GROMACS .gro file of N, CA and C in nm:
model
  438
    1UNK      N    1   7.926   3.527   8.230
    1UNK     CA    2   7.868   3.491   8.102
    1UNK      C    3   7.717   3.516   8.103
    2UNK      N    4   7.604   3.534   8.225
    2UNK     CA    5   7.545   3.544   8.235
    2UNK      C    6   7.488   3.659   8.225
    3UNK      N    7   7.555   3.764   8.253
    3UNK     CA    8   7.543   3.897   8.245
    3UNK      C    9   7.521   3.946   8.104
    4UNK      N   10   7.651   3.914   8.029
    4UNK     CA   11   7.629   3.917   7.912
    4UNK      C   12   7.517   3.876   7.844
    5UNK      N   13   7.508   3.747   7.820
    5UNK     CA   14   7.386   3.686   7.755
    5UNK      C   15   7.258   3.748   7.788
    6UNK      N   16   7.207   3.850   7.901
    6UNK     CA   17   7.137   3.932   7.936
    6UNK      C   18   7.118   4.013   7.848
    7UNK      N   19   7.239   4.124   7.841
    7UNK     CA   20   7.268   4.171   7.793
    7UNK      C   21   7.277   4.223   7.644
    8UNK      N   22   7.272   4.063   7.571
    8UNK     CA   23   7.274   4.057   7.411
    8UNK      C   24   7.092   4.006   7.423
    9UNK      N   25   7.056   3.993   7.511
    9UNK     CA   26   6.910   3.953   7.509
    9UNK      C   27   6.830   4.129   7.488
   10UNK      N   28   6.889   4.167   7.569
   10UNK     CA   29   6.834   4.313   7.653
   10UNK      C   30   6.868   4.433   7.472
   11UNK      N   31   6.991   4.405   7.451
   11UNK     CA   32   7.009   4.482   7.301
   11UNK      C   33   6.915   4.451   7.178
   12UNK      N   34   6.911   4.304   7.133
   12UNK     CA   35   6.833   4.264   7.057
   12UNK      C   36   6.657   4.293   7.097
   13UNK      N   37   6.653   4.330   7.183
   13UNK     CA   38   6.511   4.320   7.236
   13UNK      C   39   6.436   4.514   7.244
   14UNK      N   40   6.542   4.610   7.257
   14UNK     CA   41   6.533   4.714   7.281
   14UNK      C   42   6.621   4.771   7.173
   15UNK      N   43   6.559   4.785   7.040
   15UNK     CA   44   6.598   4.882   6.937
   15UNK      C   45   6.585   5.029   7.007
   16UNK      N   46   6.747   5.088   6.955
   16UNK     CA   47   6.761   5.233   7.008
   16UNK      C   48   6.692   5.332   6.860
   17UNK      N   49   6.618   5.413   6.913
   17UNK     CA   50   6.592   5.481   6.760
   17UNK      C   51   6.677   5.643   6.771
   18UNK      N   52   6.791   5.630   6.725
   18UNK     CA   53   6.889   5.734   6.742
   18UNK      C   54   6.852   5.909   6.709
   19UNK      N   55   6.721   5.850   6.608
   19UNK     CA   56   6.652   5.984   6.534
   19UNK      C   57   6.624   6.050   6.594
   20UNK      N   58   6.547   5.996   6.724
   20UNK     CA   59   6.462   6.034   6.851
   20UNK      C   60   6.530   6.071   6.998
   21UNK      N   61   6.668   6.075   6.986
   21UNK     CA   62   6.699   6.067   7.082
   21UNK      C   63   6.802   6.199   7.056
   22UNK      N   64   6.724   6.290   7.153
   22UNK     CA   65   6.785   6.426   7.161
   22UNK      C   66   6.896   6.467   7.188
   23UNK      N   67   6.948   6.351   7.297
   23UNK     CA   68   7.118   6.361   7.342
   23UNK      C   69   7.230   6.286   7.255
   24UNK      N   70   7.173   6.221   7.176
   24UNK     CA   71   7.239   6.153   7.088
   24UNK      C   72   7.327   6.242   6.951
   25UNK      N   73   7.236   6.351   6.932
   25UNK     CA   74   7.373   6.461   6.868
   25UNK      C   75   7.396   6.607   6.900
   26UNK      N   76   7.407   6.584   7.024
   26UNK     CA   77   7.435   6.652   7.124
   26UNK      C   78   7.556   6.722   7.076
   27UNK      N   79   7.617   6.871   7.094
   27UNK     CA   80   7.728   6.908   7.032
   27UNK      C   81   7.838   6.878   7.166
   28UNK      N   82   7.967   6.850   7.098
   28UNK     CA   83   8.053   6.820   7.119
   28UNK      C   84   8.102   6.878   7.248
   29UNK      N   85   8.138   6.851   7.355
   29UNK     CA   86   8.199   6.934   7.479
   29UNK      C   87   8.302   6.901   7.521
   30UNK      N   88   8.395   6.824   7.510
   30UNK     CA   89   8.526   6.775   7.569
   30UNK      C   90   8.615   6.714   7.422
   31UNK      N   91   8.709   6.719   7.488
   31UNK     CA   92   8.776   6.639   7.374
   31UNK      C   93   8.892   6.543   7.443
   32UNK      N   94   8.962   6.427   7.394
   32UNK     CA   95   9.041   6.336   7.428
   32UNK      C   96   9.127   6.298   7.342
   33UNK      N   97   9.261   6.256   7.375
   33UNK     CA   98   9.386   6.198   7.299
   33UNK      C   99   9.355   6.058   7.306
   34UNK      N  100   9.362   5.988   7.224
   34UNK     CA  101   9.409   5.782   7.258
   34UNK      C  102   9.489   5.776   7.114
   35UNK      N  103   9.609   5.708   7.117
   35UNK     CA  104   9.672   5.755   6.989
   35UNK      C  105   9.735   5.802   6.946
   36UNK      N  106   9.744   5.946   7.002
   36UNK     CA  107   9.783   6.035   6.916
   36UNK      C  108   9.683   6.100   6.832
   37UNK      N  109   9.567   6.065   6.843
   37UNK     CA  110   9.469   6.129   6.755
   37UNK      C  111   9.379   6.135   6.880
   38UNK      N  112   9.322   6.285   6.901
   38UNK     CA  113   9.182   6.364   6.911
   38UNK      C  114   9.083   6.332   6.838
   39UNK      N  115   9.008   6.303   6.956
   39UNK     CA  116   8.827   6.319   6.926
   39UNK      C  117   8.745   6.368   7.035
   40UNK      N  118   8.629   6.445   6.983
   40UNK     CA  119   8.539   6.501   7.062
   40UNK      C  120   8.419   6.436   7.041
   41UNK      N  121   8.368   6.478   7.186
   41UNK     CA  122   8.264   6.379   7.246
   41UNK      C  123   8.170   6.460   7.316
   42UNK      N  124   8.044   6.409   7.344
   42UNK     CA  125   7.946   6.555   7.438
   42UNK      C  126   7.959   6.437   7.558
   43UNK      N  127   7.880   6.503   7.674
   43UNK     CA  128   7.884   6.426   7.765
   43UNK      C  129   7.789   6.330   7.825
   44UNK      N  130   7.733   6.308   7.706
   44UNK     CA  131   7.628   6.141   7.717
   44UNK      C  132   7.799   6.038   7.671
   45UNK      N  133   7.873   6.124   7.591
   45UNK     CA  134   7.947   5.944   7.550
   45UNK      C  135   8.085   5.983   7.667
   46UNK      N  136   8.085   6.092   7.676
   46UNK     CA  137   8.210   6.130   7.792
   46UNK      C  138   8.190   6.010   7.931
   47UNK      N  139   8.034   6.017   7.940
   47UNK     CA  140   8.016   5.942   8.091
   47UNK      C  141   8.020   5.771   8.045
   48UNK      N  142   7.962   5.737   7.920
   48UNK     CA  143   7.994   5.601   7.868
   48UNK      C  144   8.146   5.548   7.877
   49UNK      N  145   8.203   5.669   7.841
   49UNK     CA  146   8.331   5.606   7.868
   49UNK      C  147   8.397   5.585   8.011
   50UNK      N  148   8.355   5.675   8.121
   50UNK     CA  149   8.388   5.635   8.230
   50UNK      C  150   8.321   5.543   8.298
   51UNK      N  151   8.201   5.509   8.218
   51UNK     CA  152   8.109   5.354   8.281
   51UNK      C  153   8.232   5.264   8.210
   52UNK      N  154   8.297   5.232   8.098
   52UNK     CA  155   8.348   5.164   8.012
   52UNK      C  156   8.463   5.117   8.137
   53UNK      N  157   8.530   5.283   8.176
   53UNK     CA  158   8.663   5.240   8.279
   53UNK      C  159   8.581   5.146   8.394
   54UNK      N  160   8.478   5.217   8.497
   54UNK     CA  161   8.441   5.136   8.587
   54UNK      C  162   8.357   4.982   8.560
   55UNK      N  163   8.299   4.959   8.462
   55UNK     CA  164   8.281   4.802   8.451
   55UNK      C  165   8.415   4.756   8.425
   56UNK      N  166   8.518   4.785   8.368
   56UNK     CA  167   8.604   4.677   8.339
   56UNK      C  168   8.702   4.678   8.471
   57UNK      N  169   8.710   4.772   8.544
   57UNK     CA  170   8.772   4.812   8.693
   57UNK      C  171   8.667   4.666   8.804
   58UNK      N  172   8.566   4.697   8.796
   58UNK     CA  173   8.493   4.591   8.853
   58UNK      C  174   8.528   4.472   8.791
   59UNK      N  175   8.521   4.428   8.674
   59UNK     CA  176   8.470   4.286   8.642
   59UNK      C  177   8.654   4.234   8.623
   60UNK      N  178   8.696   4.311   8.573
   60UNK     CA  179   8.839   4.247   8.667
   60UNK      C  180   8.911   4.291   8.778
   61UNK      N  181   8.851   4.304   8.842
   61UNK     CA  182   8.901   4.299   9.003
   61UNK      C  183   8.813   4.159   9.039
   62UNK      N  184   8.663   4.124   8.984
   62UNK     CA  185   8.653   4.012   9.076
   62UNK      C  186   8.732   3.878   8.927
   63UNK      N  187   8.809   3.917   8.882
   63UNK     CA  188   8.862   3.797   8.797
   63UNK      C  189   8.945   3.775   8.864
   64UNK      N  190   9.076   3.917   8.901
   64UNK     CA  191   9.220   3.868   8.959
   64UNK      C  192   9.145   3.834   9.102
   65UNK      N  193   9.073   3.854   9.181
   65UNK     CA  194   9.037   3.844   9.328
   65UNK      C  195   9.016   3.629   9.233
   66UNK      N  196   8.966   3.595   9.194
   66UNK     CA  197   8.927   3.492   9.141
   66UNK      C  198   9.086   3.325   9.139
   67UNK      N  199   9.141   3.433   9.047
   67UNK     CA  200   9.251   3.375   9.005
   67UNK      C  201   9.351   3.387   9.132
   68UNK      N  202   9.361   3.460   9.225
   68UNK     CA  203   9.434   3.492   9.336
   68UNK      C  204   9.387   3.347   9.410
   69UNK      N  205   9.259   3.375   9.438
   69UNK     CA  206   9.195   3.247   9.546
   69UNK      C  207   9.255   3.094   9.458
   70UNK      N  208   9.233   3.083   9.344
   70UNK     CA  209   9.243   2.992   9.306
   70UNK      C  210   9.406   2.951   9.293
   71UNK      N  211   9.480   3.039   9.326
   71UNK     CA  212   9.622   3.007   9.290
   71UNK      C  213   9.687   3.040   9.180
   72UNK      N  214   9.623   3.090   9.058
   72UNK     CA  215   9.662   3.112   8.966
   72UNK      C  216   9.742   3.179   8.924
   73UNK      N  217   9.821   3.211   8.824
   73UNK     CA  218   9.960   3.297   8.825
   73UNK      C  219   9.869   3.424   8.737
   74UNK      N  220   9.869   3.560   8.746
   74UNK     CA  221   9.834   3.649   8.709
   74UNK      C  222   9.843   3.655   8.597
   75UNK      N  223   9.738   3.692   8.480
   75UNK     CA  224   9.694   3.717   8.316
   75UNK      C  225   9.588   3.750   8.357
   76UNK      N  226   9.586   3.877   8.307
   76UNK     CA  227   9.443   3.961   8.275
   76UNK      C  228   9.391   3.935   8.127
   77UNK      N  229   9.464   3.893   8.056
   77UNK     CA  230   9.479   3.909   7.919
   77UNK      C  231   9.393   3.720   7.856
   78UNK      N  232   9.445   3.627   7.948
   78UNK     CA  233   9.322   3.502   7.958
   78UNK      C  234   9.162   3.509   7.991
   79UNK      N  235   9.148   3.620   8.056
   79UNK     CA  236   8.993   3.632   8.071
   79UNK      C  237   8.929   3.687   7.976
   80UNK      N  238   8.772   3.606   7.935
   80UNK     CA  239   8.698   3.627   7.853
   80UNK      C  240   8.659   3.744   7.848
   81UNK      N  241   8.643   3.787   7.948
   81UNK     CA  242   8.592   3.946   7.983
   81UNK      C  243   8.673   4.046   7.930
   82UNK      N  244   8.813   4.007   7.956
   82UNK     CA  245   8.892   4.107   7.915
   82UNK      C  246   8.901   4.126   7.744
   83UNK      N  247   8.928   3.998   7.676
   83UNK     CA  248   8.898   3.976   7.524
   83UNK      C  249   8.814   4.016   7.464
   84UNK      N  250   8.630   3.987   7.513
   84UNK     CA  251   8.524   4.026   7.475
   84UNK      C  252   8.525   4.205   7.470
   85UNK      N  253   8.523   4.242   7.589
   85UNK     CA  254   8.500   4.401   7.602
   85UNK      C  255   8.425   4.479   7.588
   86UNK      N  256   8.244   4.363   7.604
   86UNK     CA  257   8.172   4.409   7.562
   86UNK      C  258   8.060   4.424   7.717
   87UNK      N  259   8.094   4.386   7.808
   87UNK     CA  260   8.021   4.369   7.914
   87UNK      C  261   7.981   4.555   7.950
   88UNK      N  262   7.847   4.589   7.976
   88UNK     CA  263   7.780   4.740   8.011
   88UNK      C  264   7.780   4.834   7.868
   89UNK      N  265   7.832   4.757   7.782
   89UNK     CA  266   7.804   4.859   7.629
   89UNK      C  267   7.672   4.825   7.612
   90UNK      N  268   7.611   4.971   7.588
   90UNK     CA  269   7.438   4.976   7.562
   90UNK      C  270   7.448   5.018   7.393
   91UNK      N  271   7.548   5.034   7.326
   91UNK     CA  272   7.561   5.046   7.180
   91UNK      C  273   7.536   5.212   7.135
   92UNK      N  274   7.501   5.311   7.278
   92UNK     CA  275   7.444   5.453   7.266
   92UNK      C  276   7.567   5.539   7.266
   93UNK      N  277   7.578   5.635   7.190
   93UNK     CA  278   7.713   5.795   7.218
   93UNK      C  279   7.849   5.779   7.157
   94UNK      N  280   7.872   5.631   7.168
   94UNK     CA  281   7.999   5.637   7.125
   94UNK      C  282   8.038   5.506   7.011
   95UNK      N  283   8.144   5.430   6.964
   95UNK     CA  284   8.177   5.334   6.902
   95UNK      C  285   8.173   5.211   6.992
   96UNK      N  286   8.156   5.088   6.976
   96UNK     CA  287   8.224   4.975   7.050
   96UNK      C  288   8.337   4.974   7.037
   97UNK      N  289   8.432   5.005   6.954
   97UNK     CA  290   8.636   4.977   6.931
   97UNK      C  291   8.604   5.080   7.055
   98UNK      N  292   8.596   5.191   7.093
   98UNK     CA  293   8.593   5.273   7.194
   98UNK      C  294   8.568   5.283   7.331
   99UNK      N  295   8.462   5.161   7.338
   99UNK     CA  296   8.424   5.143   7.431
   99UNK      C  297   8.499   5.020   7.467
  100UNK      N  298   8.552   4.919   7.363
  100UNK     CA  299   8.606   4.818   7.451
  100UNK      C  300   8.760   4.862   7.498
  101UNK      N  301   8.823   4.980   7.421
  101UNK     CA  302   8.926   5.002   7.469
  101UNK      C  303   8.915   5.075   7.577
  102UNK      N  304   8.913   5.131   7.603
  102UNK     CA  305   8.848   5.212   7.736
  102UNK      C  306   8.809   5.112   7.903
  103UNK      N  307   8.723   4.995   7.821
  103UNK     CA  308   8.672   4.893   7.914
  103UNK      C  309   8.795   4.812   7.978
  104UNK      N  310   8.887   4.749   7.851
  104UNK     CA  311   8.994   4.705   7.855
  104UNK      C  312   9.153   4.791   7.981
  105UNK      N  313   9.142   4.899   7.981
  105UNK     CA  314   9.222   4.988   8.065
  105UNK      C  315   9.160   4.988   8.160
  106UNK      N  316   9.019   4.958   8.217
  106UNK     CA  317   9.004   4.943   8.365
  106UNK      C  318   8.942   4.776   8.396
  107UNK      N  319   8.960   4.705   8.299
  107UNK     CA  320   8.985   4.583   8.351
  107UNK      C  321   9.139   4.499   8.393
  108UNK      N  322   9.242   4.572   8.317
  108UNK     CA  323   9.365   4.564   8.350
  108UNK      C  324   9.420   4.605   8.463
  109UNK      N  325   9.390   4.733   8.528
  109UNK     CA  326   9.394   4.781   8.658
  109UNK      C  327   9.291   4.702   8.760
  110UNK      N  328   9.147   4.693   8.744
  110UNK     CA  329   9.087   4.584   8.808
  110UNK      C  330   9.178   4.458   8.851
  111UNK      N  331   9.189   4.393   8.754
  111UNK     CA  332   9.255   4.279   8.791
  111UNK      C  333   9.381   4.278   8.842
  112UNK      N  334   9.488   4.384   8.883
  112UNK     CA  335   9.589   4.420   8.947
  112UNK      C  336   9.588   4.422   9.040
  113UNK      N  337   9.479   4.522   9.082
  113UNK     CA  338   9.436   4.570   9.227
  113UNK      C  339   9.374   4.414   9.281
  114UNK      N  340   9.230   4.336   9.235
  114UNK     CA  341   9.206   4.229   9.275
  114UNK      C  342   9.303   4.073   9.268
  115UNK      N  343   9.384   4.118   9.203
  115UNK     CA  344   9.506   3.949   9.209
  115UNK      C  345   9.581   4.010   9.340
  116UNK      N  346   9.655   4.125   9.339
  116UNK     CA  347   9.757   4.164   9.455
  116UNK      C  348   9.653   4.195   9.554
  117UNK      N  349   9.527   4.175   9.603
  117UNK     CA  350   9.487   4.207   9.727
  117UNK      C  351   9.498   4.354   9.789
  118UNK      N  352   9.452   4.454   9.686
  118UNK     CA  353   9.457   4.599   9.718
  118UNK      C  354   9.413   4.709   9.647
  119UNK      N  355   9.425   4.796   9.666
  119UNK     CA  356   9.334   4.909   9.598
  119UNK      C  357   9.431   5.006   9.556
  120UNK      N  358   9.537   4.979   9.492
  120UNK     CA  359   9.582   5.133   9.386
  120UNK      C  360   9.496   5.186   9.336
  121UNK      N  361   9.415   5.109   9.221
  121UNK     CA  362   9.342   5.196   9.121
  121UNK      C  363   9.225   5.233   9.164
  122UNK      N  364   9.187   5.158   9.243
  122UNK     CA  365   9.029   5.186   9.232
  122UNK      C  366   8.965   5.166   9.405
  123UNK      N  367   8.802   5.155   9.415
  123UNK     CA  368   8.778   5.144   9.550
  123UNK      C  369   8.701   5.036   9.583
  124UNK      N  370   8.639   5.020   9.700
  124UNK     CA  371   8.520   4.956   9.690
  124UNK      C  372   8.382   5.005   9.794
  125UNK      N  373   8.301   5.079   9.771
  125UNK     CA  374   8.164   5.124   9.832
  125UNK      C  375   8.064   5.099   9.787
  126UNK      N  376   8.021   5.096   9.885
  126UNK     CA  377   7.867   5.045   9.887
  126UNK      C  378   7.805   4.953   9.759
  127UNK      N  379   7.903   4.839   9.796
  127UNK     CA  380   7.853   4.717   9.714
  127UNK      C  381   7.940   4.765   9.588
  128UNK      N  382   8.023   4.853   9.536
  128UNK     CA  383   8.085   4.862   9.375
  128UNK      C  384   8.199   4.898   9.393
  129UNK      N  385   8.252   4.818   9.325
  129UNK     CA  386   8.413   4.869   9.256
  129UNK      C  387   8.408   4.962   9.175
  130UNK      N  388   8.500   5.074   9.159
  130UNK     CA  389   8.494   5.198   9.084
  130UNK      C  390   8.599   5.230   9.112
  131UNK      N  391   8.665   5.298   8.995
  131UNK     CA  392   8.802   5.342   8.963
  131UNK      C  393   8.826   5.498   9.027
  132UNK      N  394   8.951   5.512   9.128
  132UNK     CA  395   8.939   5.616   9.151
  132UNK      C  396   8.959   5.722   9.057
  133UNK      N  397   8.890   5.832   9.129
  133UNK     CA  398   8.854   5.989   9.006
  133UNK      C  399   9.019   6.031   8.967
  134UNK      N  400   9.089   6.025   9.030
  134UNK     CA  401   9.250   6.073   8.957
  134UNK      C  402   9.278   5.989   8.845
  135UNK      N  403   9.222   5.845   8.858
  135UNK     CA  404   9.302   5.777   8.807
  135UNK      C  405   9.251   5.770   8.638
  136UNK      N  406   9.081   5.757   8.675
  136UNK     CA  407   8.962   5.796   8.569
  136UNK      C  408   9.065   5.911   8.496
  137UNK      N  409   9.049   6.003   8.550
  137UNK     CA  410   9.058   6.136   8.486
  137UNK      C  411   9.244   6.154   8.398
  138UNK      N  412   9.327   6.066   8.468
  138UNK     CA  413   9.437   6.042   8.388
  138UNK      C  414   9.443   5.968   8.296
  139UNK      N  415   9.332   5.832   8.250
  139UNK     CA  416   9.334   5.777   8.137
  139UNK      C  417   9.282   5.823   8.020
  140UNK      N  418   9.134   5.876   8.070
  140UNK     CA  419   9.061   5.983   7.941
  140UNK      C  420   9.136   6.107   7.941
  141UNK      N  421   9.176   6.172   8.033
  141UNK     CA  422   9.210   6.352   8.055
  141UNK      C  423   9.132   6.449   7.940
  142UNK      N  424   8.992   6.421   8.020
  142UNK     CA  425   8.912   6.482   7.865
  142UNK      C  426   8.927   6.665   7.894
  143UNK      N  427   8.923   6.730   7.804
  143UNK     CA  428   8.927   6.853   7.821
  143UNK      C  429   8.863   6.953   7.732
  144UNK      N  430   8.797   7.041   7.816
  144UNK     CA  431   8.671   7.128   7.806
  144UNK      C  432   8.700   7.188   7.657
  145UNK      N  433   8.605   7.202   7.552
  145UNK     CA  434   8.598   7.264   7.438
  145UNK      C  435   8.548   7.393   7.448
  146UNK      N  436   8.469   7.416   7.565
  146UNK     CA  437   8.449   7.575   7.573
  146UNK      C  438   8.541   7.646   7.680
   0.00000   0.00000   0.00000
C-alpha cells in the first residue's frame, strides 16, 4: 500500500506533458491480439506492457509466497493488488484498462509460482522477480509491423 501511495504522490506531483514528448507518438511497430481484436503499439508502450507482466509477476509472487506462509488457501483474485492493477503504471504509451490487464496476467502467474513454492513462470535474480522471456512473449506475442 505503500508503494502505491508513492506512487499516486509521484503522478500527481509530475505532470507528463505528452506534446513534448517525442516517443510518445512514436509510429507504430508491433502489433498484438487480446480479444480477438488487434492493436498496434511502438515500443515505448510494447516495453510498458512487459513492465505491466513483470510487476504483477513480482507483486504476486510475494502475495502467494505471503498467503503460503500464512496458511492460507490460494486466491489471487482477494488481493488488493491484484483488483487495483495499478501498481508501476506511470500513465505514459499506453491505456490503464491495458495496463491493468496485462498487470493482472502476471500477477496471476506470480502468485502461482509464489503460493506452490516454485518457478514455472517466472525467476528470481539479482534481487527481482521477472517473468520468464517464453512466457512474456506467449502472453503479448507481439509481432513486427515491418
Amino acid at each position: 500500500m505503500e508503494h502505491l501511495r508513492q506512487q499516486h504522490i509521484h503522478l500527481r506531483d509530475h505532470r507528463f506533458d505528452y506534446d513534448r514528448d517525442p516517443y510518445f507518438y512514436a509510429a507504430p511497430i508491433y502489433r498484438y491480439n487480446r480479444g480477438g481484436r488487434y492493436y498496434q503499439i511502438n515500443r515505448y508502450g510494447a516495453n510498458v506492457l512487459r513492465q505491466a507482466l513483470n510487476s504483477g509477476y513480482a507483486q504476486g509472487f510475494r502475495a502467494g509466497e505471503a498467503d503460503r506462509h500464512d496458511r492460507w488457501r490460494g486466491n489471487y483474485k482477494d488481493s488488493y493488488a491484484y483488483r487495483d492493477a495499478n501498481y508501476g503504471y506511470s500513465g505514459y504509451y499506453i491505456e490503464r484498462s491495458e495496463y491493468n490487464f496485462y498487470f493482472r496476467e502476471g500477477f496471476r502467474r506470480g502468485y502461482e509460482d509464489g503460493h506452490n513454492s516454485r518457478y514455472r513462470y517466472g525467476r528470481f535474480a539479482d534481487g527481482n522477480y521477472s517473468m520468464l522471456d517464453n512466457i512474456l512473449s506467449q502472453i503479448v506475442n507481439f509481432q513486427s509491423l515491418r
